[in-house]
Amino acid sequence: MMFALGPETVLQLILLVPGLGAILIGATNRFPNLRDALSLLIATALCALAVWLLLDHVAGGIARLQLTPIVQGLPILFVAEPIGLVFAVLASALWIVITAYSIGYMRKNNEPHQTRFYICFAIAMASTMGIALAGNLLTLFLFYEILTLSTYPLVVHHETDAARRAGRVYLGLLLSSSILFLLPAIIWTWFLAGTLDFTRGGILAGKIEGTQAAILFALFLFGAGKAALMPLHRWLPAAMIAPTPVSAFLHAVAVVKAGVFTILKVGVYIFGVGFLASVQASEWMLWVSAFSLIAASVIALGKDDLKARLAYSTIAQLAYVTMGVCLATVMGMVGGAMQLVTHALGKITLFMCAGAIYLATGKTRISDMRGLGRVMPFTFGAFLLGALSIIGIPPLGGAWSKWFLMMGASDAGHLAALGIWMLSSLLSLAYLIPLVARGFFLPLQEEEDRPQAQGREISVIRLARLREAPLWCVVPACITALLSVLVYFAGPAIAGFILPALGP
Amino acid sequence: MTGIDFILAHYNYSASIILMALGFYIVISRGNLIKKIVGLNLFQVSVFMLYISMGKVSGGTAPILTGKPELFSNPLPHVLILTAIVVGVATTAIGLALIVRIKDAYGVIEEDEILVMDRAREQLDARSG
Amino acid sequence: MILQHLAILQVMLPLLAAPLCVLSRSPLLAWGIAALAGLFALAGSFILFAQVLNAGVISYHIGNWAPPWGIEFRLDAANSFVLVVVSLVGAVCILYGRRSIEREIPEDDQPLFYTMLLLCFAGMLGVTSTGDAFNLFVFLEIFSLSSYVLVAMGAERDRRALTAAFTYLLLGTIGATFYVIGLGFVYALTGTLNMADMAVRITGMAGSGTLRVAFAFMIIGMGLKLAIFPMHLWLPNAYAFAPSIVTALLAGTATKVALYVLLRILFTIFSPAYPFESQTLQYLFLPLGLAGVFVASIVALFQQDVKRVLAWSSIAQSGYFLLGVSFASVGGLMASIVHLFNHAIMKSGLFLAVGCVVYRTGSCSIASFRGLGHKMPWTMAAFVIGGLSMIGIPATIGFTSKWYLILAALERGWWPVAIAIVAGSLLALFYFGRIIEAAYLQPSTDDSTITEAPLSMLAPMWMLTISCLALGIDSELTVSAARAAAEALFLDPHAGLPAHTGP
């Protein structure tokens, strides 16, 4: 290597690489192959940098980068800390996968404006990195807003009337909630504490109490509109109008994760676990998120459109994180962070599978997907793994997040939360598994049209002639499905990595 | 001092206020643009009077150096109002020039008729937009 | 030598350049003269600003007559900062103007147009620099009279510019006359016209009825010029029908200068205790400010013409200034001054972008913006950045304004006002959203070949856009300047005052 990589250089690079990448992608507009190769390369480089930073942190390094002040006394600040690093590595790794998948999807589907698509992806990725590594709330807020704006062109990708309407809901809800709730919450915090730095043990202890603390906490939770807490969830189903890679990106890599990540950071580093528990600011928000969880699961059950069902499933799964934070216990926070990781892996798999099914068959409704498992076994296999992880069945990653969350609930003595989670696991089983079961065990729709096949059930899985989506689309889904399995084994290590950050 | 006496003693103020109110009323109430300008002039002139009468010192003469110690009026308000008169004339000139252009463009100088034309135009714009 | 007289030169040079423009007869030459004068004023204002920050108040005595008898140009942290704003926006507008004026003004009138532009510019610089209350009126009228003419020049495009200019003339003159009446009463009480001297002599007269009348007249007069709700009726038409360049100039400077004069009256002539403690002006300004923000923003939502949307948005922004002032604290005043600077930059930038659109399409209705996102990418990018700044997205200067306004509201414990401020910026999201959506997501109505605006227009516009971003990312400069200005106005209005012996 020509020059020594210091932590600061890496921090700079991690923001610059996707940023400059966006420009390079724009410059190679006329050469699609070069452009797509470049996208992959940038994603890989970014992931390598994030891993470097993670290893550096494990080795005891403290990466910190301070830039110009946005307002007096509040610089743009980046600090590498465990939860952020986990998010950064996760997001950058999934970006590689989603880029590969996008290349397959966008080409097969002959989508227009592909260059704009990749540029926006790269900018969104840069802002995700900014969010993950932000050292104070204002920096986080800055990149949070850039993320909203840079994903807007992705949501309205098709530029149809429907896309415009969806874009209005998307931008309107996300910007409104952040300006109306998050910004006042941030300024209020600054006014109270005189700092916005993410500090172990929080910065608000002793500065605010009682109802005011509860209001401030609620402002943060609703302000992070990307966490899609009901009733601010409408943008998420609306954004389903976008191409599937975008949906996967919104749900797994960047947007919703940025929302719950913000909530986690606020819970851990602004309020602090101990203070949050002592002022009981989060008690009533726990019930709001519990409602969000159950309501979204029930709505998901009723959706026939696969992407819509997955969208509501995401709303429900995000509420797990919010509830984990609201429990105000160390284990609850760990569970929240784990949920962020495992849900990302699970949900990205599900979305990529949904996209693959659409590419191969043109089908979007679950009721039309009978028997497809027999012609698309890899896709449906991956879907099964992702679904099981989200439900929380070992040996899949999701089991760990549910495990830590339940530990957190019992630490807090919240038996009601335990009950709600059990109910919700059952519900997720009910809305995810039938698709797989019917995919494998019912005959294909086309066969069904023949009279003798009507109503015939098959007791063994019989593979028909394979009709999978392009390799570029199937392989990434399989990879993330396998990663879900791997995370199960890495679970304790991740939890151990995060744990020290949660103490005072 | 009774109320009446007070007003009489400050008759210059009363005159200014009456003129000012008249001028202001004309600006607001008249539809004819020229009359509006006339009102505006009255309005401004009332202020000039206010200033000049303020500068008067009872028993004082014109402030001209004669070598003898004399009581004279304060010249500064006069000077100020000289400037203000120039400004007033310029304003009137621009106002009248505008009225000439308005007459060319609309054919009328009645405010309500112009408003009707503008409204019609706006509705036309809204329909085509 | 030049440095010593810079305070006056920087007003006189544009003033003297104005008749040169008449004589030049050639549009290009006139533009050159105007641009030189503008750049000189810009450089001068920066030098003066630096001097004030380093060495304190500059007091220049015209004709070497010592104040309070002679006219004094008095530059402190507050007005030297406003001077920078005015000359920056003015210089950028003049540089940008050549092509835009070529398109919108008949060739014979162009040198005269530049004359008026320079007079207007010089008037504003004079209002900002002078320390003499009557001299201020004279400069105010120079700038107002020329701006009536400038607005009327839009008649080439739409005859409604004439009526707009006429209304502007009536209300502007009434406003200025009100100011003069108030000044007359203060003069009758104090016998001085020098603002600093006035301030000293007023102390102890708080109970005087005459003073109260004077105060009311002056505030109302400036309120008309600043287009405080509900005295804003002249503004939307004047902005909508004036030539693009004039709108950009007026939006960036005219209301800012009026605001500055208002601040001078409130804080220097009447020290802060008078307006806010003895007259409790905040309870008038606060509701008016809030009403201005909401009424004007909601009206902006329903406009079909982009210039009108921006004009109504300007009225809403006047509401924010008023809110900041009504907090009656250094924090609030600083927020107002930060917003004064920031709004000048972003609103002028936006109007210049609209100017580019008018240059190419000849119209500025929202319908004519359709599809421009692809046809005029640079113009629309600048427009989007300006819009984001108006909404208050972080890393733009609009965010800095909102931040300090909300912080000042919280400092006073007025949290409902803080909520109102964020709600107001949300309305900006909707009225800008409409335009930007049309530009990027709606196909253009005709398939005419519209291309990007010429570089000579893009470059000055992007200067404002880039400063909109750069000063948003690093606000140290503006905020510390605004803080110095606010402290100069609020804390110690009589600091560094020479001991005058009365006449």
XYZ file of C-alpha atoms in Angstrom, chain C:
503
model
C -6.705 58.271 1.026
C -9.278 56.085 -0.633
C -9.597 53.914 2.435
C -10.199 56.953 4.562
C -13.112 58.086 2.426
C -14.380 54.640 1.572
C -17.517 55.032 3.680
C -18.789 57.840 1.457
C -17.168 56.710 -1.799
C -18.983 53.463 -1.776
C -22.300 55.312 -1.889
C -21.159 58.151 -4.107
C -19.552 56.037 -6.805
C -22.736 54.208 -7.844
C -24.590 57.525 -7.507
C -22.127 59.270 -9.830
C -22.012 56.323 -12.197
C -25.754 56.653 -12.730
C -25.624 59.810 -14.898
C -22.688 58.291 -16.804
C -25.014 55.497 -17.839
C -27.444 58.029 -19.288
C -24.662 59.605 -21.294
C -23.210 56.322 -22.516
C -26.185 55.549 -24.822
C -24.919 52.058 -25.431
C -26.437 49.238 -23.397
C -23.157 47.352 -23.219
C -21.201 50.360 -22.022
C -23.882 51.214 -19.491
C -23.758 47.665 -18.242
C -19.990 47.882 -17.942
C -20.215 51.079 -15.906
C -22.900 49.619 -13.682
C -20.968 46.414 -13.179
C -17.813 48.310 -12.242
C -19.716 50.446 -9.763
C -21.350 47.358 -8.328
C -18.064 45.516 -7.939
C -16.478 48.569 -6.363
C -19.293 48.790 -3.844
C -18.947 45.090 -3.149
C -15.212 45.303 -2.516
C -15.686 48.480 -0.494
C -18.340 46.958 1.698
C -16.144 43.972 2.482
C -13.226 46.223 3.417
C -15.457 48.400 5.582
C -16.965 45.369 7.251
C -13.538 43.992 8.072
C -12.474 47.384 9.409
C -15.514 47.622 11.649
C -14.962 44.140 13.034
C -11.303 44.846 13.710
C -11.246 48.457 14.770
C -14.781 49.270 15.847
C -17.251 51.895 14.691
C -16.337 54.025 11.666
C -17.651 57.555 11.796
C -17.262 59.628 8.638
C -18.142 63.309 8.776
C -19.378 64.634 5.444
C -17.682 67.886 4.499
C -15.785 67.615 7.761
C -18.764 68.988 9.679
C -18.724 67.300 13.043
C -21.898 65.572 14.133
C -24.503 66.292 15.331
C -24.509 69.391 13.098
C -23.038 67.772 10.054
C -24.205 64.590 8.400
C -22.418 61.567 9.734
C -21.927 58.221 8.021
C -21.727 55.837 10.887
C -20.837 52.191 10.325
C -21.099 49.704 13.151
C -21.267 45.922 13.132
C -24.962 46.024 12.247
C -25.082 48.258 9.209
C -21.719 47.256 7.785
C -23.117 43.723 7.694
C -26.269 44.894 5.928
C -24.014 46.851 3.584
C -22.305 43.594 2.614
C -25.687 41.967 1.969
C -26.934 44.836 -0.174
C -23.797 45.244 -2.227
C -23.388 41.493 -2.680
C -26.899 41.008 -3.994
C -26.707 44.237 -5.975
C -23.414 43.354 -7.653
C -24.546 39.832 -8.496
C -27.805 41.133 -9.946
C -26.050 43.695 -12.118
C -23.540 41.123 -13.387
C -26.364 38.737 -14.166
C -28.562 41.386 -15.674
C -27.126 42.032 -19.120
C -28.798 39.230 -21.066
C -31.942 39.316 -18.997
C -32.327 43.067 -19.556
C -31.637 42.654 -23.267
C -34.606 40.336 -23.409
C -37.021 42.261 -21.222
C -36.294 45.962 -21.852
C -36.391 47.789 -25.216
C -32.894 48.649 -26.404
C -33.319 52.431 -26.258
C -34.376 52.276 -22.637
C -31.558 50.049 -21.478
C -29.013 52.755 -20.526
C -31.772 54.525 -18.600
C -32.672 51.266 -16.966
C -29.094 50.879 -15.729
C -29.235 54.455 -14.461
C -32.268 53.652 -12.379
C -30.702 50.406 -11.216
C -27.632 52.287 -10.000
C -29.710 54.994 -8.329
C -31.702 52.360 -6.549
C -28.507 50.588 -5.517
C -26.850 53.807 -4.319
C -29.991 54.768 -2.407
C -29.982 51.511 -0.532
C -26.297 51.785 0.283
C -26.903 55.319 1.523
C -29.829 54.324 3.742
C -27.658 51.657 5.237
C -24.598 53.817 5.827
C -25.970 57.064 7.091
C -26.172 57.992 10.720
C -28.435 60.947 10.117
C -32.142 60.304 10.341
C -33.180 62.863 7.733
C -30.410 61.931 5.357
C -31.788 58.432 5.687
C -35.147 59.685 4.426
C -33.495 61.298 1.417
C -31.652 58.116 0.477
C -34.805 56.140 1.153
C -36.628 58.266 -1.379
C -33.827 57.986 -3.941
C -34.071 54.249 -3.700
C -37.875 54.199 -3.588
C -38.426 56.541 -6.519
C -36.029 54.612 -8.701
C -37.589 51.325 -7.693
C -41.059 52.592 -8.728
C -39.593 53.302 -12.140
C -37.840 49.941 -12.259
C -41.033 48.078 -11.436
C -42.909 50.038 -14.106
C -40.305 48.938 -16.686
C -41.941 45.516 -16.561
C -44.769 47.029 -18.620
C -43.027 45.787 -21.755
C -43.952 42.242 -20.739
C -47.228 42.916 -18.950
C -49.093 46.213 -18.599
C -50.097 45.295 -15.068
C -46.598 46.357 -14.053
C -47.808 49.958 -14.399
C -50.639 49.620 -11.917
C -48.383 47.622 -9.626
C -45.816 50.424 -9.739
C -48.520 53.008 -9.087
C -49.793 51.176 -6.008
C -46.216 50.738 -4.846
C -45.682 54.480 -5.331
C -48.755 55.439 -3.313
C -48.035 53.120 -0.406
C -44.292 53.705 -0.499
C -44.776 57.460 -0.369
C -47.260 57.172 2.463
C -44.773 54.998 4.335
C -41.918 57.420 3.803
C -44.113 60.375 4.769
C -45.135 58.622 7.958
C -41.472 58.209 8.750
C -40.915 61.925 8.177
C -43.815 62.860 10.444
C -42.398 60.687 13.203
C -38.988 62.156 12.648
C -40.430 65.657 12.866
C -41.818 64.962 16.309
C -38.558 63.442 17.509
C -36.737 66.470 16.157
C -39.149 68.782 17.941
C -38.391 66.949 21.160
C -34.647 66.565 20.843
C -33.464 69.198 18.402
C -31.137 66.803 16.652
C -31.206 64.608 13.569
C -28.191 62.490 14.309
C -29.486 59.083 15.344
C -26.875 58.405 17.987
C -27.336 61.861 19.435
C -31.105 61.420 19.355
C -30.773 58.218 21.331
C -28.887 60.009 24.090
C -31.360 62.854 24.296
C -34.410 60.594 24.270
C -33.389 58.775 27.441
C -35.658 59.877 30.227
C -38.468 60.962 27.914
C -40.212 57.582 27.977
C -43.388 59.121 29.387
C -43.775 61.697 26.617
C -46.872 61.413 24.500
C -45.156 63.118 21.580
C -42.480 60.462 21.629
C -45.097 57.741 21.530
C -46.754 59.323 18.497
C -43.383 59.702 16.790
C -42.525 56.097 17.544
C -45.819 54.840 16.147
C -45.470 56.856 12.925
C -41.932 55.692 12.311
C -42.742 52.037 12.950
C -45.807 52.088 10.704
C -43.884 53.898 7.994
C -41.137 51.302 7.933
C -43.675 48.525 8.312
C -45.154 49.605 4.986
C -41.754 49.505 3.306
C -40.942 46.149 4.873
C -44.344 44.755 3.793
C -45.203 43.551 7.253
C -48.494 41.720 7.210
C -51.112 43.305 6.838
C -49.293 46.174 5.073
C -48.016 43.929 2.318
C -50.557 44.583 -0.415
C -48.191 46.410 -2.723
C -45.609 43.643 -2.763
C -46.995 40.644 -4.704
C -47.908 42.604 -7.832
C -44.767 44.718 -7.756
C -42.593 41.598 -7.562
C -44.630 39.609 -10.046
C -44.676 42.163 -12.866
C -41.303 43.869 -12.454
C -38.502 42.772 -14.796
C -36.837 39.615 -13.393
C -33.652 41.375 -12.471
C -35.537 44.064 -10.562
C -37.512 41.480 -8.638
C -34.324 39.691 -7.662
C -32.721 42.936 -6.558
C -35.721 44.192 -4.599
C -36.419 40.833 -2.961
C -32.829 40.558 -1.856
C -32.282 44.104 -0.713
C -35.286 46.422 -0.448
C -37.082 44.661 2.378
C -33.725 43.985 4.054
C -32.873 47.668 4.068
C -36.328 48.480 5.426
C -35.820 45.882 8.132
C -32.477 47.403 8.973
C -34.068 50.836 9.353
C -36.750 49.326 11.551
C -34.062 47.782 13.742
C -32.245 51.118 13.897
C -35.395 52.861 15.037
C -36.231 50.202 17.591
C -32.817 49.605 19.017
C -30.671 52.659 18.406
C -32.981 55.661 18.411
C -35.297 54.176 21.004
C -33.145 51.923 23.141
C -34.552 48.387 23.500
C -36.190 49.153 26.814
C -38.576 51.648 25.234
C -40.248 49.578 22.515
C -40.346 46.351 24.463
C -40.806 47.330 28.078
C -42.686 50.576 28.021
C -44.607 49.993 24.780
C -44.699 46.153 24.821
C -44.330 46.074 21.080
C -43.644 42.343 21.108
C -47.318 41.657 21.693
C -48.063 43.439 18.446
C -45.144 42.037 16.451
C -45.581 38.461 17.561
C -49.163 37.976 16.332
C -48.483 40.009 13.191
C -45.392 37.946 12.483
C -47.214 34.676 12.986
C -50.186 35.810 10.939
C -47.796 36.943 8.201
C -46.020 33.586 8.121
C -49.191 31.567 7.874
C -51.449 33.743 5.769
C -48.762 34.497 3.202
C -47.564 30.888 3.029
C -51.079 29.600 2.546
C -51.767 32.178 -0.161
C -48.490 31.125 -1.810
C -49.826 27.577 -2.039
C -52.549 28.666 -4.435
C -50.578 30.869 -6.826
C -50.176 29.855 -10.450
C -47.208 32.081 -11.135
C -43.794 31.255 -9.726
C -42.842 34.880 -9.161
C -46.020 35.320 -7.151
C -45.295 32.214 -5.104
C -41.892 33.654 -4.280
C -43.358 37.094 -3.578
C -45.833 35.710 -1.080
C -43.061 33.670 0.404
C -41.135 36.929 0.878
C -44.039 38.335 2.876
C -43.984 35.197 4.987
C -40.274 35.723 5.558
C -40.965 39.267 6.770
C -43.060 37.504 9.378
C -40.015 35.537 10.520
C -37.991 38.752 10.854
C -40.729 40.193 12.986
C -40.854 37.080 15.154
C -37.128 37.311 15.775
C -37.455 40.965 16.745
C -40.440 40.285 18.973
C -38.382 37.965 21.159
C -36.671 41.150 22.377
C -33.471 39.280 23.139
C -29.991 39.199 21.667
C -30.700 35.670 20.475
C -33.867 36.699 18.695
C -32.315 39.746 17.136
C -29.356 37.689 15.985
C -31.717 35.158 14.435
C -33.447 37.981 12.574
C -30.159 39.340 11.270
C -28.924 35.885 10.258
C -32.191 35.402 8.441
C -31.870 38.829 6.842
C -28.573 37.800 5.280
C -29.639 34.266 4.418
C -32.967 35.225 2.971
C -31.347 37.867 0.785
C -29.013 35.245 -0.684
C -31.536 32.510 -1.240
C -34.468 34.597 -2.412
C -32.327 36.519 -4.894
C -30.909 33.224 -6.106
C -34.420 31.893 -6.611
C -35.581 34.987 -8.459
C -32.494 34.867 -10.668
C -33.341 31.263 -11.512
C -36.855 32.378 -12.413
C -35.214 35.095 -14.489
C -33.384 32.412 -16.484
C -36.667 30.620 -17.080
C -38.318 33.849 -18.228
C -35.341 34.449 -20.496
C -35.843 31.120 -22.226
C -39.582 30.535 -22.060
C -40.931 34.080 -21.756
C -43.227 33.017 -18.957
C -43.025 32.141 -15.309
C -46.279 30.314 -14.683
C -45.933 26.977 -12.952
C -47.208 25.360 -16.134
C -44.273 26.773 -18.077
C -41.884 25.108 -15.600
C -43.017 21.661 -16.746
C -40.192 19.528 -17.974
C -37.590 22.197 -17.360
C -35.719 19.884 -15.002
C -34.376 18.109 -18.062
C -34.127 21.063 -20.412
C -32.496 23.584 -18.065
C -30.725 21.343 -15.560
C -28.409 23.982 -14.071
C -31.112 26.578 -13.610
C -33.470 24.118 -12.020
C -30.754 22.667 -9.798
C -30.127 26.163 -8.459
C -33.862 26.589 -7.993
C -34.119 23.307 -6.092
C -31.226 24.219 -3.815
C -32.798 27.614 -3.149
C -36.113 25.919 -2.441
C -34.547 23.422 -0.058
C -32.913 26.321 1.686
C -36.247 28.100 2.046
C -37.705 24.931 3.531
C -34.764 24.738 5.918
C -33.012 21.513 4.999
C -29.694 21.227 6.881
C -26.492 22.194 5.057
C -28.283 25.151 3.499
C -28.361 28.622 4.968
C -32.116 28.434 5.489
C -31.481 25.818 8.130
C -29.210 28.141 10.081
C -31.944 30.776 10.137
C -34.571 28.355 11.369
C -32.219 26.919 13.960
C -31.497 30.254 15.581
C -35.102 31.407 15.395
C -36.329 28.277 17.124
C -33.531 28.442 19.664
C -34.421 32.055 20.450
C -38.065 31.063 20.879
C -37.070 28.309 23.300
C -34.816 30.710 25.202
C -37.848 32.866 25.825
C -39.813 29.758 26.744
C -42.270 30.453 23.916
C -42.449 26.897 22.628
C -45.745 27.342 20.757
C -43.922 29.929 18.648
C -41.179 27.391 17.994
C -43.805 24.945 16.754
C -45.323 27.664 14.584
C -41.925 28.348 13.012
C -41.423 24.719 11.989
C -45.001 24.493 10.796
C -44.393 27.564 8.659
C -41.360 26.020 7.034
C -43.462 22.966 6.312
C -45.775 25.136 4.233
C -42.713 26.177 2.258
C -42.166 22.491 1.531
C -45.574 22.326 -0.083
C -45.397 25.440 -2.203
C -41.911 24.667 -3.447
C -42.778 21.014 -3.846
C -45.449 21.933 -6.378
C -43.030 23.847 -8.573
C -40.192 21.351 -8.351
C -42.509 18.445 -9.073
C -43.748 20.243 -12.167
C -40.206 20.902 -13.303
C -38.957 17.353 -12.937
C -41.882 14.989 -13.105
C -44.331 16.533 -15.513
C -43.759 16.376 -19.226
C -43.491 19.761 -20.896
C -46.608 21.082 -22.542
C -44.982 21.955 -25.861
C -42.068 20.266 -27.541
C -40.241 23.490 -28.289
C -36.483 23.289 -28.028
C -35.720 25.172 -24.841
C -32.068 25.090 -23.879
C -30.058 26.048 -20.855
C -29.675 29.742 -20.046
C -26.428 31.434 -21.164
C -23.358 31.187 -18.957
C -23.321 34.908 -18.227
C -26.576 34.410 -16.350
C -25.779 31.034 -14.840
C -22.465 32.038 -13.318
C -23.707 34.902 -11.093
C -26.753 32.885 -10.130
C -24.614 29.933 -9.127
C -22.413 32.229 -7.058
C -25.434 32.811 -4.845
C -26.380 29.147 -4.935
C -22.922 28.026 -3.920
C -22.774 30.540 -1.090
C -26.188 29.253 -0.070
C -24.621 25.824 0.417
C -21.151 26.829 1.605
C -22.418 29.208 4.272
C -24.932 26.574 5.284
C -22.234 24.013 5.887
C -19.962 26.476 7.638
C -22.052 29.171 9.234
C -19.302 30.503 11.489
C -18.847 33.644 9.395
C -22.462 34.748 9.104
C -23.394 33.788 12.617
C -20.523 35.566 14.308
C -21.111 38.643 12.147
C -24.805 38.578 12.985
C -24.035 38.106 16.655
C -21.726 41.127 16.597
C -24.439 43.088 14.806
C -27.108 42.051 17.273
C -24.930 42.905 20.224
C -24.057 46.257 18.712
C -27.761 47.005 18.358
C -29.094 45.474 21.486
C -26.651 45.562 24.301
C -24.836 48.813 23.982
C -26.472 51.098 21.471
C -24.527 54.129 22.642
C -21.110 52.544 22.739
C -18.282 54.663 21.428
C -20.503 57.720 21.239
C -18.557 60.974 21.130
C -19.503 63.403 23.840
C -21.532 66.043 22.020
C -22.285 69.418 23.332
C -25.764 70.307 22.200
C -26.421 73.066 19.688
